[in-house]
CSV table of C-alpha atoms in Angstrom, one decimal:
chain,number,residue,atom,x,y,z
K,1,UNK,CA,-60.0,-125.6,-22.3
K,2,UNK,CA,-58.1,-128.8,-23.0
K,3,UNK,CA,-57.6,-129.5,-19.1
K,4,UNK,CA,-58.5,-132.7,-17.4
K,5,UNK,CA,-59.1,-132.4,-13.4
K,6,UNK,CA,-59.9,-134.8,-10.6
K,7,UNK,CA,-60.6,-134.6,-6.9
K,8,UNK,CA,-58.2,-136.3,-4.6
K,9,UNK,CA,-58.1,-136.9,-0.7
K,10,UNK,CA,-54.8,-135.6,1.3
K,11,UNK,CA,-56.4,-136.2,4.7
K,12,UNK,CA,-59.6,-136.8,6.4
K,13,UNK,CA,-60.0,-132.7,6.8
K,14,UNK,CA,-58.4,-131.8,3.5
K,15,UNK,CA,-59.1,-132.6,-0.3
K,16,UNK,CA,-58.2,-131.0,-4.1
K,17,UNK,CA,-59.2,-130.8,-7.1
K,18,UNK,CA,-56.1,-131.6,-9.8
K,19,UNK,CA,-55.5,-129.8,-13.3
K,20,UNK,CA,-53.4,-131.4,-16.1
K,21,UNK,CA,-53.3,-130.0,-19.6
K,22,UNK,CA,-55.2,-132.8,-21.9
K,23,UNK,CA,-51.9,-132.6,-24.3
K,24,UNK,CA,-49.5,-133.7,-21.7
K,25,UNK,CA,-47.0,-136.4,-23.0
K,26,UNK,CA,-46.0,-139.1,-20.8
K,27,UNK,CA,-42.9,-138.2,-19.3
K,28,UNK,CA,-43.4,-134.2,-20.2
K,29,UNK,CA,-42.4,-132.0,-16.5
K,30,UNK,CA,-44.7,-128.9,-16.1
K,31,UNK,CA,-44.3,-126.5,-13.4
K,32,UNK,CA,-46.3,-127.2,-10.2
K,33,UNK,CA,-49.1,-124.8,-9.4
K,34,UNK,CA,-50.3,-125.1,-5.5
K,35,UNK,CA,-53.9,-123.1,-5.5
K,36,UNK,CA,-55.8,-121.7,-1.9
K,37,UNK,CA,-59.1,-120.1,-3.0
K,38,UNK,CA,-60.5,-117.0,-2.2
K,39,UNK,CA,-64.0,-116.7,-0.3
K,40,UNK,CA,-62.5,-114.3,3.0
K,41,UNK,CA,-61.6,-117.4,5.2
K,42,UNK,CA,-65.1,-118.2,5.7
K,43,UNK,CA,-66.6,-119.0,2.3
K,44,UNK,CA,-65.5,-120.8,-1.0
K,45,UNK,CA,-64.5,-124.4,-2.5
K,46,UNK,CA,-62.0,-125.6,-4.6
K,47,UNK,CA,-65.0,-127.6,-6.1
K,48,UNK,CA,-67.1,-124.5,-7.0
K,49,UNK,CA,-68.2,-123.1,-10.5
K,50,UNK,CA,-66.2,-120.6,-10.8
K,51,UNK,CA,-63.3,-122.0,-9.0
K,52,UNK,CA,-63.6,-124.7,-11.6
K,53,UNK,CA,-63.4,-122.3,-14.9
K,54,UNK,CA,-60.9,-120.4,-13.6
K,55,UNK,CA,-58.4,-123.1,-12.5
K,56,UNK,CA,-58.8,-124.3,-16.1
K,57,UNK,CA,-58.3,-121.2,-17.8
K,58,UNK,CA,-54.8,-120.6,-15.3
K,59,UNK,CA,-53.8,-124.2,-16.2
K,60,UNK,CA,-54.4,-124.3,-20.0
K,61,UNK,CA,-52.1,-121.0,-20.6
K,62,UNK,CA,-49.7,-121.7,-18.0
K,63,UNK,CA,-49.1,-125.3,-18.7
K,64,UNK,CA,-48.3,-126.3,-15.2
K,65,UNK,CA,-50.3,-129.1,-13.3
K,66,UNK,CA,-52.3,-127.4,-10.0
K,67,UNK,CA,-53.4,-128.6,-7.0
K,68,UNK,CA,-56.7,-126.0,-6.0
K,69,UNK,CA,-56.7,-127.2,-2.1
K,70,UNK,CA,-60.2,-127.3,-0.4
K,71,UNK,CA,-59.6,-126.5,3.2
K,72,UNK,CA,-61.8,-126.0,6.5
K,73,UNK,CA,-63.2,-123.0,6.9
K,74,UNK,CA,-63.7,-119.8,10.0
K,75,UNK,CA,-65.7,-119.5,11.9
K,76,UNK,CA,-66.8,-123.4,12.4
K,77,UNK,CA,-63.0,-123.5,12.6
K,78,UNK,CA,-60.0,-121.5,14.1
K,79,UNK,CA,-57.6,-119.9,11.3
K,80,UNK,CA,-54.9,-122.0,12.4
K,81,UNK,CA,-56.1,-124.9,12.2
K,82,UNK,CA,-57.2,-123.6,8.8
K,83,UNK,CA,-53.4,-122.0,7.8
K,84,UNK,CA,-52.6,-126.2,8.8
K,85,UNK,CA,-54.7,-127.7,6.5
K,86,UNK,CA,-52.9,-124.8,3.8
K,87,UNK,CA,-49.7,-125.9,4.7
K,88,UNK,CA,-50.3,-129.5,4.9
K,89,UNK,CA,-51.5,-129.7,1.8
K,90,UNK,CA,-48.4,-127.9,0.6
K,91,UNK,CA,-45.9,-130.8,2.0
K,92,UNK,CA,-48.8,-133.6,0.9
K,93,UNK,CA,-47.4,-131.9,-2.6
K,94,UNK,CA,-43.4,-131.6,-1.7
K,95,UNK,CA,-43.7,-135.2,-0.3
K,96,UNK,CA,-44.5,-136.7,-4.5
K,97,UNK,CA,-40.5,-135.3,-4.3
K,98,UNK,CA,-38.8,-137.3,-2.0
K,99,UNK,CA,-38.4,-141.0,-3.1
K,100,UNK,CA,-39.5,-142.5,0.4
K,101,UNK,CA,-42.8,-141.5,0.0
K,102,UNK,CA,-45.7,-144.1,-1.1
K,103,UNK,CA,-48.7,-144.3,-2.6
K,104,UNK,CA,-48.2,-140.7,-4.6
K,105,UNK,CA,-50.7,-139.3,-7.3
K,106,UNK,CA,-49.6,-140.2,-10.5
K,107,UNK,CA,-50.1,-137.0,-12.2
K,108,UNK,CA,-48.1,-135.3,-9.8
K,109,UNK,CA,-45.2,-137.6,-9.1
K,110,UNK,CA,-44.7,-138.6,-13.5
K,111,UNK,CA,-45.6,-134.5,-14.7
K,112,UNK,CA,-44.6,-132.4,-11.5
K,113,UNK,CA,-41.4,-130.4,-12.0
K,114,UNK,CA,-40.3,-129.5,-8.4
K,115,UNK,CA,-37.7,-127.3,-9.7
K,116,UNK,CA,-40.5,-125.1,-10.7
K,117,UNK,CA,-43.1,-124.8,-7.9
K,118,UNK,CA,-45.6,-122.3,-7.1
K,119,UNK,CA,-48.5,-120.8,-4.4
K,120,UNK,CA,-50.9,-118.7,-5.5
K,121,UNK,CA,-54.0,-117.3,-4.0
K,122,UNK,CA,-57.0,-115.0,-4.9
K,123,UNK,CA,-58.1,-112.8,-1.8
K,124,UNK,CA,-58.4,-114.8,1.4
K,125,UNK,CA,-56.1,-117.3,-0.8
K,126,UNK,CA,-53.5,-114.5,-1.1
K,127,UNK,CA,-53.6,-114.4,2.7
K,128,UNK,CA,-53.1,-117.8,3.2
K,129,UNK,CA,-50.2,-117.6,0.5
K,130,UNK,CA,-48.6,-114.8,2.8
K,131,UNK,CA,-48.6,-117.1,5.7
K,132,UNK,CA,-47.2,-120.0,4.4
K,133,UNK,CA,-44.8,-118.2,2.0
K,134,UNK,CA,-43.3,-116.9,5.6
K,135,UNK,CA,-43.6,-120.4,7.4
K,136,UNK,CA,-41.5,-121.4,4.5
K,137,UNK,CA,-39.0,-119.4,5.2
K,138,UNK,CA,-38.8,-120.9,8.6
K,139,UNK,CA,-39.4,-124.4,8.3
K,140,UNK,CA,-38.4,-127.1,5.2
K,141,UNK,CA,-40.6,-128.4,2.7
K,142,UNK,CA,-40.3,-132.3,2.5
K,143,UNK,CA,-37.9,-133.4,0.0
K,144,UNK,CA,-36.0,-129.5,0.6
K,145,UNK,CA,-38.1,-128.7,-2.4
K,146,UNK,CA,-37.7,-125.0,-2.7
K,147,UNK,CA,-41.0,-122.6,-3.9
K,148,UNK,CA,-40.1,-120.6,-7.1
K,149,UNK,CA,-42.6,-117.8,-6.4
K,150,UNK,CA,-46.1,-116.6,-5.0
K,151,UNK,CA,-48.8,-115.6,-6.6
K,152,UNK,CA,-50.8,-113.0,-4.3
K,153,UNK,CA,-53.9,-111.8,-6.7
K,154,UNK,CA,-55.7,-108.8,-4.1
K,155,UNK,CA,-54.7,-109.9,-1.1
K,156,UNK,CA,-56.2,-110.2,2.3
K,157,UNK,CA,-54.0,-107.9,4.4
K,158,UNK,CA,-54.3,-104.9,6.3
K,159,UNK,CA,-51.9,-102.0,7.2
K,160,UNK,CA,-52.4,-99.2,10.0
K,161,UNK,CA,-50.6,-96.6,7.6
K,162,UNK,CA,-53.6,-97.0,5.6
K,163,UNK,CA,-56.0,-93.8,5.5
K,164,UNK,CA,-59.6,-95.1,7.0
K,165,UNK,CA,-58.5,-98.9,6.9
K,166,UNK,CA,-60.6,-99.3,9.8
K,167,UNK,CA,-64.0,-98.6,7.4
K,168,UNK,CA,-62.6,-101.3,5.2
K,169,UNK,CA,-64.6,-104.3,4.7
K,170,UNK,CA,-61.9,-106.2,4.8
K,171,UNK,CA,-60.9,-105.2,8.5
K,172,UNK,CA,-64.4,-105.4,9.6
K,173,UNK,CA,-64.6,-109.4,7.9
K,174,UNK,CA,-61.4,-110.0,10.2
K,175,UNK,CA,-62.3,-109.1,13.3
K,176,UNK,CA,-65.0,-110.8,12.8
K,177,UNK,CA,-63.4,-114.3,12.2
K,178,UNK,CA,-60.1,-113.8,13.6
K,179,UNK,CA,-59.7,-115.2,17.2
K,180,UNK,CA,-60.2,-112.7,20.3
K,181,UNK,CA,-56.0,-112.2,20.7
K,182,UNK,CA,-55.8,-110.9,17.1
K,183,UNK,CA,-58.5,-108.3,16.9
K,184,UNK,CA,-57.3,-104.5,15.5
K,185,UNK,CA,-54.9,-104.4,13.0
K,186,UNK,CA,-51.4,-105.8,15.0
K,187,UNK,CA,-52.1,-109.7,13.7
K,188,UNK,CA,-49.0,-111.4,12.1
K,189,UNK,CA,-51.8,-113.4,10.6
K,190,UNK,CA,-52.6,-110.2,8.0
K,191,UNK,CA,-50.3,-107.6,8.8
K,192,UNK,CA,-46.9,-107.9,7.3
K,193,UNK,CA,-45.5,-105.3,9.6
K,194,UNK,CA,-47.2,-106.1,12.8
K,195,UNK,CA,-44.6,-105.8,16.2
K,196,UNK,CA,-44.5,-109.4,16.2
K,197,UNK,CA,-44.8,-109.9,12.2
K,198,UNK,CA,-41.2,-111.7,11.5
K,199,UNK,CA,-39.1,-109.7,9.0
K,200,UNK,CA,-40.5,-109.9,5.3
K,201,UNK,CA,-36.8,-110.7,4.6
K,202,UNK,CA,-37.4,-114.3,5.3
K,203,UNK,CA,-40.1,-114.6,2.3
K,204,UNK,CA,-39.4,-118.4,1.5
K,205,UNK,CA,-39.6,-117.9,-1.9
K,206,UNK,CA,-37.7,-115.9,-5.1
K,207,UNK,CA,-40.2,-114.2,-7.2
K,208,UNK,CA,-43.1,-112.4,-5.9
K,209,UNK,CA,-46.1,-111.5,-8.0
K,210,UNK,CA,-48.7,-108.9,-7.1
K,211,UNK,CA,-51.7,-108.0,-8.7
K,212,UNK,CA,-54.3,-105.0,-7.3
K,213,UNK,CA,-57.6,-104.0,-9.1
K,214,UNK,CA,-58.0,-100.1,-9.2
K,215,UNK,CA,-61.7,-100.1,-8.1
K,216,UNK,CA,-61.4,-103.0,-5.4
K,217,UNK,CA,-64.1,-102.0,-2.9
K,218,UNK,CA,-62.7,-105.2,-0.6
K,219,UNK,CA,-58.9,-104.8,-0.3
K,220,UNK,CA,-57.8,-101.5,-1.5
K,221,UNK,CA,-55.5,-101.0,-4.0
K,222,UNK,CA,-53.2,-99.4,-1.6
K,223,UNK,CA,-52.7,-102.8,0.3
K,224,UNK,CA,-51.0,-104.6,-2.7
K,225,UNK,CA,-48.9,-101.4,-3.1
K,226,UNK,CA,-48.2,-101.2,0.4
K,227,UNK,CA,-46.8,-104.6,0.6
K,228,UNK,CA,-44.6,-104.2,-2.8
K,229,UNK,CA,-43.2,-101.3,-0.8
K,230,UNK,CA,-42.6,-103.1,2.4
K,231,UNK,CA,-41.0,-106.0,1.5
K,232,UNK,CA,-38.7,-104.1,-1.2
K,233,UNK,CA,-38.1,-102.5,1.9
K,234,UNK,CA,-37.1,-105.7,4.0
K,235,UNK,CA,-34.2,-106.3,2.0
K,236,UNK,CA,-35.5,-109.7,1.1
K,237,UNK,CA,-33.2,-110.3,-2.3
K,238,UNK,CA,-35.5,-111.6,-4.8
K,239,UNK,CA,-37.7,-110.5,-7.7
K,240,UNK,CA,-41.1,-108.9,-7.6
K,241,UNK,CA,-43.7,-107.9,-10.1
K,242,UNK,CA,-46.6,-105.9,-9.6
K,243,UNK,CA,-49.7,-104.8,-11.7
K,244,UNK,CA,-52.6,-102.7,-10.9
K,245,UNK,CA,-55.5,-103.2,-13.6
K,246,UNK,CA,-57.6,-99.9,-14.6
K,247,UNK,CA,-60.9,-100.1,-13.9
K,248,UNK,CA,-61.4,-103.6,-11.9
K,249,UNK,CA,-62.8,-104.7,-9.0
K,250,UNK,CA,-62.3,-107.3,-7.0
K,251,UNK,CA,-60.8,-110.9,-8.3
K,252,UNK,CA,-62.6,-110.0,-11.4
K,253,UNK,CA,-60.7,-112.2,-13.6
K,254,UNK,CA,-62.1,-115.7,-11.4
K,255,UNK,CA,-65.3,-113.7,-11.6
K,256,UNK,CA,-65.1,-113.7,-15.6
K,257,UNK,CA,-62.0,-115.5,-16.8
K,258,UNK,CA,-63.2,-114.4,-20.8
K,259,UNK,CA,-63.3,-110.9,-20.2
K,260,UNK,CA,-60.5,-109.0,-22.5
K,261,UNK,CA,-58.6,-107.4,-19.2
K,262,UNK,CA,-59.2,-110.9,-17.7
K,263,UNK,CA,-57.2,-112.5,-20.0
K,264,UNK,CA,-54.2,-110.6,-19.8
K,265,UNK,CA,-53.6,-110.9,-16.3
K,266,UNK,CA,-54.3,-114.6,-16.4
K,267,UNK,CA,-51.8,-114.6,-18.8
K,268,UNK,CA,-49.1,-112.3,-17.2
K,269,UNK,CA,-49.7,-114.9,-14.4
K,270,UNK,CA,-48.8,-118.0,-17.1
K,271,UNK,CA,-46.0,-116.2,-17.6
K,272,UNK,CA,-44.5,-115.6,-14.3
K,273,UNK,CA,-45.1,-119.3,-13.9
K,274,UNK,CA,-43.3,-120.3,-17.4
K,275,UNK,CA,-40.3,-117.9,-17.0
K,276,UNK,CA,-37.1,-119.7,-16.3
């Protein structure tokens, strides 16, 4: 794919695998991706298979470096202390920014262009993405880098307005995992309208994108379209694009990054990350 990678250390809890397109020139700027894997909070590595292929297929068409974040996982650990490890991996990134900071990774202080940076996340990873997309609308990144956009690819979230959502796998996987104060459907953690959700206006970033597969068995369709509605609804003022694929399931394009339908959405995500 013309990508190199390596595996770095942020912490002693957190590590990440780096992508840099092989054709890089020295002092070339490419947008900065920030990556939280899928698995439903309780499975999954950045190091995986097919975490790997499809970090390098993302990379090579949307020229950006990424940072695909390994964090700690439920239930040997509590979801906030796995949210922290999200969003300290997220300032470990905004820190290569600010000029104080030493000992920064090379190919993200000479290639990263903070002007143009990004979180995305697959399933549980588009969870994680919602939560720290709204803690950044609340607290600073280091260096006042500001996020561009979010990428949330069939998210984990969950709606009451939702017919049956309580036969959804994905509500049984959460209150399974979830601590015993957040059980139902009212946690801020995965509902975006929960009573003590804070207001979808304060989305801490400008461009939204949203993807749903039609014949998700995991997370509906209906919950990506049900959170395009909402935060349209919000009045949160920036941009949002959203695309239901025919015919898919569930994160089928990290599945099978070659597949025709596969393809294009990996490349309408290069292209949300490209646009200027």
């Amino acid at each position: 794919m013309g990508v190199s990678s390596k595996d770095v250390n942020i912490s002693p809890h957190v590590s990440a695998r780096l992508y840099l397109p092989k054709n890089t020139t020295a002092d070339q700027k490419l947008p900065v991706l920030v990556y939280y894997h899928g698995g439903g909070l309780v499975l999954g590595s950045a190091f995986f298979k097919t975490e790997h292929c499809y970090l390098n297929h993302l990379v090579s068409q949307s020229n950006c470096i990424a940072i695909s974040v390994d964090y700690r996982l439920a239930p040997e650990n509590d979801l906030l202390t796995l949210y922290q490890d999200c969003w300290d991996a997220l300032q470990w990134v905004a820190s290569h920014a600010d000029a104080t900071t030493i000992n920064k990774e090379p190919w993200i202080e000479n290639h990263g262009d903070f002007r143009r940076m990004f979180i995305a996340g697959d399933s549980a990873g588009g969870n994680i993405v919602y939560n720290i997309v709204m803690r950044v609308g609340r607290e600073s990144l280091i260096g006042d880098v500001k996020l561009s956009g979010a990428i949330f690819a069939f998210p984990f979230l969950l709606f009451p307005s939702l017919e049956n959502i309580e036969h959804a796998l994905s509500y049984k996987l959460w209150n399974t995992i979830c601590p015993p104060s957040e059980r139902g459907i009212n946690s801020p953690m995965v509902n975006p309208v929960a009573e003590k959700s804070p207001s979808l206006s304060k989305l801490g970033c400008s461009r939204l994108f949203v993807c749903t597969g039609e014949k998700d068995e995991l997370v509906p369709k209906e919950i990506g379209t049900r959170f395009v509605e909402v935060v349209k609804e919000s009045g949160w003022k920036g941009e949002i694009e959203f695309i239901e694929v025919k015919g898919e399931g569930h994160c089928f394009q990290a599945a099978n990054p070659e597949a025709e339908k596969a393809k294009d959405l990996i490349n309408r995500m290069a292209s949300f990350i490209q646009h200027k």
